[in-house]
Short mmCIF file of N, CA and C in Angstrom, two decimals:
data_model
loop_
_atom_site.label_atom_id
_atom_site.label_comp_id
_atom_site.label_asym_id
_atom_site.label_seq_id
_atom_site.Cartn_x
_atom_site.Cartn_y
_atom_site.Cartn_z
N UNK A 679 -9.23 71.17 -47.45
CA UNK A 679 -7.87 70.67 -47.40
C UNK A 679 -7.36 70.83 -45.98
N UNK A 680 -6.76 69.72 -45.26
CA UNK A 680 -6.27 70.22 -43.79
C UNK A 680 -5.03 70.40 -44.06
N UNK A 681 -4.56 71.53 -43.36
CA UNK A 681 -3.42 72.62 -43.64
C UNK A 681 -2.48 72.41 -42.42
N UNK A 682 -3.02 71.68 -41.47
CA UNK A 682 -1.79 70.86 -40.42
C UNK A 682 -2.79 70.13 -38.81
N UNK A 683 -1.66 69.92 -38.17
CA UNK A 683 -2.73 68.90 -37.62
C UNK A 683 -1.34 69.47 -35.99
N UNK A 684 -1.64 69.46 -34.99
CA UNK A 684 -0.87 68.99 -33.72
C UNK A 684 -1.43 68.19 -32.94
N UNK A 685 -0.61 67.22 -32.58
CA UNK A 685 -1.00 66.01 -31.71
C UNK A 685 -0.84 66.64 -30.11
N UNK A 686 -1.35 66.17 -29.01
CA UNK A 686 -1.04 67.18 -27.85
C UNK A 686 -1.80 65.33 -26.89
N UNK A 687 -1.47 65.79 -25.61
CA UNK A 687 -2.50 65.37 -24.81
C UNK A 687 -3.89 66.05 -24.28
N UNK A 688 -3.83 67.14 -24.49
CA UNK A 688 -4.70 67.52 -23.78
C UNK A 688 -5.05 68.84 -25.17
N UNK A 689 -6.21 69.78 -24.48
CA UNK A 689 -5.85 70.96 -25.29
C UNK A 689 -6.13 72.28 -25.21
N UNK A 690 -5.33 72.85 -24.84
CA UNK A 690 -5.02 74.44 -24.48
C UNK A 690 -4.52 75.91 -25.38
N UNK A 691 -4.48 76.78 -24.92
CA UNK A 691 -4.37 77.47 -25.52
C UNK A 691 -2.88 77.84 -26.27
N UNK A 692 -1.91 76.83 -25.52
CA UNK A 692 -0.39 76.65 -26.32
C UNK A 692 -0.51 75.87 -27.99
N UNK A 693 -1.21 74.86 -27.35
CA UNK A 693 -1.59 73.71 -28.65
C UNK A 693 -2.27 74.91 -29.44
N UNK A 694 -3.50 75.42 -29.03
CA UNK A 694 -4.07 76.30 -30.34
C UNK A 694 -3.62 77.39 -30.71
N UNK A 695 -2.41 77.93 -30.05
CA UNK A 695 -1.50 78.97 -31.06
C UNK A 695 -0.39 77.88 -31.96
N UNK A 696 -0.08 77.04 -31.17
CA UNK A 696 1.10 76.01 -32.46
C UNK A 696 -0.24 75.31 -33.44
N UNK A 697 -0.85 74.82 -33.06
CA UNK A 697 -1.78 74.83 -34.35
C UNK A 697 -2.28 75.59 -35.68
N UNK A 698 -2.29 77.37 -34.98
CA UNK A 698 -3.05 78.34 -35.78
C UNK A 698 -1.80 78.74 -36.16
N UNK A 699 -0.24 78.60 -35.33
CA UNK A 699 0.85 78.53 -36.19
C UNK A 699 1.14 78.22 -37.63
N UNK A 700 1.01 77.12 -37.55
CA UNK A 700 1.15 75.90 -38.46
C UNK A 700 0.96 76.21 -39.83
N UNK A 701 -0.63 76.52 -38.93
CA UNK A 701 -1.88 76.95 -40.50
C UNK A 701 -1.41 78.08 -41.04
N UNK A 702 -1.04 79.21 -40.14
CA UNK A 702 -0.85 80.62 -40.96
C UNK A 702 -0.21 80.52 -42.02
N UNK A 703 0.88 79.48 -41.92
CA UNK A 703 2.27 79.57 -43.26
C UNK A 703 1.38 79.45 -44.94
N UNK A 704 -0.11 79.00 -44.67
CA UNK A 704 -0.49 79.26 -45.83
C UNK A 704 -1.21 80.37 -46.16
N UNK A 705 -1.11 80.93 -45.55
CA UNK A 705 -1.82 82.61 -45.52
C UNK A 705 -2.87 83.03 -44.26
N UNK A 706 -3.70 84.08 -44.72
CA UNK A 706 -4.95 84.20 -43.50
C UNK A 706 -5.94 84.23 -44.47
N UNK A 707 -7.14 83.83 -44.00
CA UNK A 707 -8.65 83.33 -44.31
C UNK A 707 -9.13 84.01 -44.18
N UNK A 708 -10.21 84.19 -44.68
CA UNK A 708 -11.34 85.50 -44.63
C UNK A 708 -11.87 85.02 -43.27
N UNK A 709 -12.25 83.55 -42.80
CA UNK A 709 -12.79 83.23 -41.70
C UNK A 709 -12.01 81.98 -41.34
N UNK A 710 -12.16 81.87 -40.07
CA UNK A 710 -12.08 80.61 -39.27
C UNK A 710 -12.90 80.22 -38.28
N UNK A 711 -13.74 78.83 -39.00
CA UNK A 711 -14.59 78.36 -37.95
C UNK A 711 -13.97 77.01 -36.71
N UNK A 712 -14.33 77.50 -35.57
CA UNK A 712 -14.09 76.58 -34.41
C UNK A 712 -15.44 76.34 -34.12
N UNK A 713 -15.09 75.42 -33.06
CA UNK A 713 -16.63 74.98 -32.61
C UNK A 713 -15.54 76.09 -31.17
N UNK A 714 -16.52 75.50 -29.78
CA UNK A 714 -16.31 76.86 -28.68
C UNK A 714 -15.35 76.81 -27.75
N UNK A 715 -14.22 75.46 -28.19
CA UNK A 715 -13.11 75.70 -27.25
C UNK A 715 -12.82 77.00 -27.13
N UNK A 716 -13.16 77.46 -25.43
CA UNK A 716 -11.85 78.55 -25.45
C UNK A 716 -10.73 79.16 -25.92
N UNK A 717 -9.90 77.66 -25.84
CA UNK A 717 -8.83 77.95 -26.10
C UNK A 717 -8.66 78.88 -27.41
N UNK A 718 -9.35 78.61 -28.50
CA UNK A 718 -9.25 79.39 -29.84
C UNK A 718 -9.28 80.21 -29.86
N UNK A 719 -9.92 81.01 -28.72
CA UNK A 719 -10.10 82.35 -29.66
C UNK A 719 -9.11 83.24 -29.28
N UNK A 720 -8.04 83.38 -28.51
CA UNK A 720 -6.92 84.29 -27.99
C UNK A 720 -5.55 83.72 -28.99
N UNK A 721 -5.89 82.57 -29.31
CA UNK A 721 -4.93 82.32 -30.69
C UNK A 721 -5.27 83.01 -31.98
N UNK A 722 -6.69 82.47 -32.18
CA UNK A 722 -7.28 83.22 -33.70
C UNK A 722 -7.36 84.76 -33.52
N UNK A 723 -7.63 85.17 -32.25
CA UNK A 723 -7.76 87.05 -32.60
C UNK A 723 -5.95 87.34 -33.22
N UNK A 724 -5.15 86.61 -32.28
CA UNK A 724 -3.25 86.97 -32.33
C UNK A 724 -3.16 86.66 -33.40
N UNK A 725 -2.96 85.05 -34.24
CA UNK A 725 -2.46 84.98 -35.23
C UNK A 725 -3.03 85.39 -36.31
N UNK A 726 -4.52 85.24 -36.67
CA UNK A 726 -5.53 85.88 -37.85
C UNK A 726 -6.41 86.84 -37.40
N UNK A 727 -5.45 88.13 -37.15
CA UNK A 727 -6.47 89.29 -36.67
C UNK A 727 -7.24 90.01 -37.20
N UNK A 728 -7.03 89.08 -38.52
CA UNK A 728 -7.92 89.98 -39.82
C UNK A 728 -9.17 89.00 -39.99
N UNK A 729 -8.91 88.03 -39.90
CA UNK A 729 -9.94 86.66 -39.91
C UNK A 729 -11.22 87.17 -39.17
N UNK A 730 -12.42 86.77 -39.56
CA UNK A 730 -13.50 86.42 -38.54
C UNK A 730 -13.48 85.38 -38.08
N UNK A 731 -13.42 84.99 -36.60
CA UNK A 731 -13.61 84.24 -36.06
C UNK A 731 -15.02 83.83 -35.93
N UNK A 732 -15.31 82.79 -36.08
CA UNK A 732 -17.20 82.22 -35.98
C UNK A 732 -16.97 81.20 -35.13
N UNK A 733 -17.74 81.09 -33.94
CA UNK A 733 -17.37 79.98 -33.43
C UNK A 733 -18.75 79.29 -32.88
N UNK A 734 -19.09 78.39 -33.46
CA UNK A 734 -20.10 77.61 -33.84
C UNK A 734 -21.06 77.30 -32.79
N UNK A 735 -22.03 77.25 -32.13
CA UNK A 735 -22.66 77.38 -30.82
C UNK A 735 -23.64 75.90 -30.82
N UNK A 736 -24.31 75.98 -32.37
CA UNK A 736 -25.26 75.00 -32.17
C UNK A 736 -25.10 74.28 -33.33
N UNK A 737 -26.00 72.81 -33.38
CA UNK A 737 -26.30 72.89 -35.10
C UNK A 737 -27.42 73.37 -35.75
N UNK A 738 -27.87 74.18 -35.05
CA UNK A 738 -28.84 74.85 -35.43
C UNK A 738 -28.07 75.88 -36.26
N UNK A 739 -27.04 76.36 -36.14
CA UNK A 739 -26.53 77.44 -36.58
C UNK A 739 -26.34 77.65 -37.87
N UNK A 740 -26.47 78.76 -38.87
CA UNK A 740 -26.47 78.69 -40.44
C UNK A 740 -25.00 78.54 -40.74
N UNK A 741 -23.72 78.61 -39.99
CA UNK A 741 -22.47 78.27 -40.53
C UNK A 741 -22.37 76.55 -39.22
N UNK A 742 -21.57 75.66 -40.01
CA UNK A 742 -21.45 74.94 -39.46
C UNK A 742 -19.57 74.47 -39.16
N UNK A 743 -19.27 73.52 -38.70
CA UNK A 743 -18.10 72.48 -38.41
C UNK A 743 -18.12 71.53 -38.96
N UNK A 744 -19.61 71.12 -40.04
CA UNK A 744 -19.86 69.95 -40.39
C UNK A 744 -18.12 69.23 -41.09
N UNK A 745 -17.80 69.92 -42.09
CA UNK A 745 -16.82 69.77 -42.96
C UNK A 745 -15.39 69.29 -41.94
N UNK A 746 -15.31 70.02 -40.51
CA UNK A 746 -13.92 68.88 -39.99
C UNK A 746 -14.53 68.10 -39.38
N UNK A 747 -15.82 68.03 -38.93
CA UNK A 747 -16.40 66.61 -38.08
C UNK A 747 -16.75 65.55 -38.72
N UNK A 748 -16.83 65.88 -40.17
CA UNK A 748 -16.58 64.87 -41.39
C UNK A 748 -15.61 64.12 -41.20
N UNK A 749 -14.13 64.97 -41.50
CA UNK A 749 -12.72 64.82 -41.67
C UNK A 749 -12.72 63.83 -40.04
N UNK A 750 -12.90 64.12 -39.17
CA UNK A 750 -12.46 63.22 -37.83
C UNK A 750 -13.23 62.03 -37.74
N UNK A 751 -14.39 62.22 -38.64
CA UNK A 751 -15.13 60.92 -38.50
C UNK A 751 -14.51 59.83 -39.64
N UNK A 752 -13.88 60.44 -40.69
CA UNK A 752 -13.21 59.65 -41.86
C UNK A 752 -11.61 59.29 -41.07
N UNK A 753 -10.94 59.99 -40.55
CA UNK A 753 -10.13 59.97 -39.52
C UNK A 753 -10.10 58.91 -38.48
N UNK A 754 -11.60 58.82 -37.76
CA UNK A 754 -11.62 57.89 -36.46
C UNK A 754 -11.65 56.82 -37.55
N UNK A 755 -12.52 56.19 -38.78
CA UNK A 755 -12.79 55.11 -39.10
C UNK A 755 -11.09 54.43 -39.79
N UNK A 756 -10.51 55.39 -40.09
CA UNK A 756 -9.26 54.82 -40.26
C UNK A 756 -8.16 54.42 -38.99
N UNK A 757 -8.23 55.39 -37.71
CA UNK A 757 -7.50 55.11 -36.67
C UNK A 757 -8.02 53.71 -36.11
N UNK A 758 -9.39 53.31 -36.04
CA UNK A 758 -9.58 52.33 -35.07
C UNK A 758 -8.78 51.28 -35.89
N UNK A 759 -8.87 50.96 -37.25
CA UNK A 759 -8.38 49.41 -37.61
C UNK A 759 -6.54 49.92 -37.47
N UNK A 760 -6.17 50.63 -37.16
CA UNK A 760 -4.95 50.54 -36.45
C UNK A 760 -4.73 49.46 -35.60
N UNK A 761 -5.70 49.79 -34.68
CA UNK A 761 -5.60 48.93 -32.95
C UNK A 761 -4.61 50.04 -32.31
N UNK A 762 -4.54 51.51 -32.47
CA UNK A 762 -3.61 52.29 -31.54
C UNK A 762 -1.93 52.65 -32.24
N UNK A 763 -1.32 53.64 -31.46
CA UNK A 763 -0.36 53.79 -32.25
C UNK A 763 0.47 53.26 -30.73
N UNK A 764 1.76 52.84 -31.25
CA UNK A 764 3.05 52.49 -31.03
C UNK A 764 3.55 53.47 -29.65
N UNK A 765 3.88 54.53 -29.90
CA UNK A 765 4.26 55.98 -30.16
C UNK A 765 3.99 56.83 -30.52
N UNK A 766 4.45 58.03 -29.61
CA UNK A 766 3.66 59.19 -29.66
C UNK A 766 4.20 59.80 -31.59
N UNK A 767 5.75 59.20 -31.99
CA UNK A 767 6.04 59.43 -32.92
C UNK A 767 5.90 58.86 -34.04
N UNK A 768 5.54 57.61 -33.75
CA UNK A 768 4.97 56.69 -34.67
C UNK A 768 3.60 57.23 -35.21
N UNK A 769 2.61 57.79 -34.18
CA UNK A 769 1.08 58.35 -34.16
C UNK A 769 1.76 59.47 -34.79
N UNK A 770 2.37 60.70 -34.88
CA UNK A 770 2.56 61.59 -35.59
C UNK A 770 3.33 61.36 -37.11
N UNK A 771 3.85 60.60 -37.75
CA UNK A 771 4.61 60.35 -38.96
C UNK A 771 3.16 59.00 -39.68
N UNK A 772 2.14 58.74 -38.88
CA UNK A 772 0.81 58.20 -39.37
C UNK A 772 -0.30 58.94 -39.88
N UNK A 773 -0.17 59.93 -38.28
CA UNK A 773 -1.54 61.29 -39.29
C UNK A 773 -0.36 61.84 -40.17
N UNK A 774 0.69 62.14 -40.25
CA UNK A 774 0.74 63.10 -41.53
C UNK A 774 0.73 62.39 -42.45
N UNK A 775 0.89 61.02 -42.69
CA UNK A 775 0.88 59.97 -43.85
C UNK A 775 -0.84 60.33 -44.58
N UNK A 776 -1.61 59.73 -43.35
CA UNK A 776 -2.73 59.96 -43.96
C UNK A 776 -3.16 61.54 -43.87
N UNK A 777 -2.98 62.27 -43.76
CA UNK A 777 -3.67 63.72 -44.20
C UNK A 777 -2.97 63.96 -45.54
N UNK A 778 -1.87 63.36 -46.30
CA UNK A 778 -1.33 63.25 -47.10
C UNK A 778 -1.69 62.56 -47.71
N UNK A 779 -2.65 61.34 -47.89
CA UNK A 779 -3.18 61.01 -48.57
C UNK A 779 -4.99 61.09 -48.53
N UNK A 780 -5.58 61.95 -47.93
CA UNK A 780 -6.31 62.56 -47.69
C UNK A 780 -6.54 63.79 -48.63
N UNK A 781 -5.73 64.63 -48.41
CA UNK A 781 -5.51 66.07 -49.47
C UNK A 781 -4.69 65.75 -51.29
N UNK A 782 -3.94 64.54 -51.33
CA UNK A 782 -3.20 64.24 -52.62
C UNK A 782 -3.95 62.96 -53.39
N UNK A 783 -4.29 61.87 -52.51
CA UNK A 783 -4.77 60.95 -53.32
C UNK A 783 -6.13 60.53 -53.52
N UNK A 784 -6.87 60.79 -52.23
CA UNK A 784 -7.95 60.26 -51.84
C UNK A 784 -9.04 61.48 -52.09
N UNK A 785 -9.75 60.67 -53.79
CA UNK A 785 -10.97 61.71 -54.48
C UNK A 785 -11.76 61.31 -53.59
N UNK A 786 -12.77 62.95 -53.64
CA UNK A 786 -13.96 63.21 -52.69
C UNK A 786 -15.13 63.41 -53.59
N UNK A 787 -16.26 62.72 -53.22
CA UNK A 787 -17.17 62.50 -54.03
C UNK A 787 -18.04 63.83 -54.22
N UNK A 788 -17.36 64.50 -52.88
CA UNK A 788 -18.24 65.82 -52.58
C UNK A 788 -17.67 67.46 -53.35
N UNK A 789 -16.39 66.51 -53.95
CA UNK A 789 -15.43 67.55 -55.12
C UNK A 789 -15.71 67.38 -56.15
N UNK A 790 -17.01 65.98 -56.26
CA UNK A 790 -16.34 65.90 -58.24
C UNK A 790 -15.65 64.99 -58.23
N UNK A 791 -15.55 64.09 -57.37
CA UNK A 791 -14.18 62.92 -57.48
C UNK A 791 -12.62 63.66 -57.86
N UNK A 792 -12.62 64.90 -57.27
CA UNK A 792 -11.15 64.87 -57.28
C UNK A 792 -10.43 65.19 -56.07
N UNK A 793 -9.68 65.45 -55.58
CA UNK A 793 -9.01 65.48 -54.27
C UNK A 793 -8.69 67.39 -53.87
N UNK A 794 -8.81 67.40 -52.86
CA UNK A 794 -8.51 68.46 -52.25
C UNK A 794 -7.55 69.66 -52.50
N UNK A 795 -6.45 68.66 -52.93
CA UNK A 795 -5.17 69.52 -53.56
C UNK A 795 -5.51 69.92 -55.07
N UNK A 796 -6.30 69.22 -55.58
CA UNK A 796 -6.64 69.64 -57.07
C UNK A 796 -7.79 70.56 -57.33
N UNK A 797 -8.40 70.72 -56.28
CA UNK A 797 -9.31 71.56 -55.81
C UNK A 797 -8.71 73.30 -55.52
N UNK A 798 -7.92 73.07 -54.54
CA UNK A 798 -6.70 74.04 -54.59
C UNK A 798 -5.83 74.41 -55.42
N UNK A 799 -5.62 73.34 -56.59
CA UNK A 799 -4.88 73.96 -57.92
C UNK A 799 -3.12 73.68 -57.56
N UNK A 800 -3.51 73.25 -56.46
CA UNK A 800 -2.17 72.42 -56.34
C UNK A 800 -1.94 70.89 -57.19
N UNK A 801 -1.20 71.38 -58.07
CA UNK A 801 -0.59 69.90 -58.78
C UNK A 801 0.63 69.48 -58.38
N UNK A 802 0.63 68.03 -57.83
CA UNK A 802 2.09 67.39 -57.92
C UNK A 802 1.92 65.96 -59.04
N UNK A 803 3.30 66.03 -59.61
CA UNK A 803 2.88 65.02 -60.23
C UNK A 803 3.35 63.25 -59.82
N UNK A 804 3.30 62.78 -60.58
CA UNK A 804 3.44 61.13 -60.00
C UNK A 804 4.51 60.66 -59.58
N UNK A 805 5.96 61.36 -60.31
CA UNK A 805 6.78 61.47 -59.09
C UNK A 805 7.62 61.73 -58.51
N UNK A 806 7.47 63.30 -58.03
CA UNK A 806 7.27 63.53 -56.96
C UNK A 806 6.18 62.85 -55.67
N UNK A 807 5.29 63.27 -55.92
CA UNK A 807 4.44 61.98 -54.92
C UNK A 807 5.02 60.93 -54.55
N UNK A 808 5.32 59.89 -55.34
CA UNK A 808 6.08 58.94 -54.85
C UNK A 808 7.31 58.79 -54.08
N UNK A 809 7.92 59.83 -54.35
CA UNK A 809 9.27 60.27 -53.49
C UNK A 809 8.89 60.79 -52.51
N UNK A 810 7.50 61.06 -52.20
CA UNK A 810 7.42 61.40 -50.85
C UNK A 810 7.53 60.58 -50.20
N UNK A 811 5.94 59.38 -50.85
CA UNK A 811 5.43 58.53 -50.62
C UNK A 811 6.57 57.37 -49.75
N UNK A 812 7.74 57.33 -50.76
CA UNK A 812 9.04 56.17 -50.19
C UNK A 812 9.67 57.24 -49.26
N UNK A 813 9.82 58.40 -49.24
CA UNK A 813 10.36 58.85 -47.44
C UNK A 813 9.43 58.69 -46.21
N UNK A 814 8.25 59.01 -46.67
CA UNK A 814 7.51 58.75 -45.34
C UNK A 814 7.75 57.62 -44.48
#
């Protein structure tokens, strides 16, 4: 389930504490895997100091990243038929549209055909959803 997303230009170690921000509000993880940006790991020791940090070196390695390089590759195939965003705010009220329908609507074949949030035991029902769905 992705638990938040920050848009940035570039990416540093500000972006990866407002990122690992973000995420904390749903608790701390037994682990968090990065691949070897720097930047992560002076965020992940501060905000999840209880967390193991793993930070992924090869693919040789027995823990992987496979699972968000999935997510960015299901991600890129939806950004390109965009043709680009508008705005930097337009591009942010788009990914949260789709990570929202990513985690609520969109079954994963690799769940069982059910979605992420139902996986998590998070239920919303039809509508609510939809009342999101018409504010977004």
């Amino acid at each position: 389930m992705v638990l938040g997303f920050n848009l940035t230009a570039s990416r540093d170690a500000s972006q990866a504490f407002a990122l690992f921000k973000s995420a904390s509000k749903f608790g701390c993880p037994s682990a968090i895997v990065t691949d070897r940006l720097d930047s992560y790991n002076l965020a992940a020791k501060t905000i999840f100091n209880n967390s193991k940090h793993i930070k992924v070196q090869s693919f040789k390695d027995d823990i992987s990243n496979n699972l968000i390089e999935a997510f960015n590759d299901t991600f890129k195939d939806w950004y390109k038929r965009k043709r680009g965003f508008k705005s930097f705010e337009s591009a942010n009220t788009l990914i949260a549209m789709f990570i929202f329908h990513y985690n609520f609507l969109r079954p994963h074949y690799s769940l069982n055909n059910l979605t992420p949030a139902q996986v998590a035991g998070i239920l919303v029902d039809e509508k609510a959803m939809n009342n999101w769905l018409l504010s977004a």
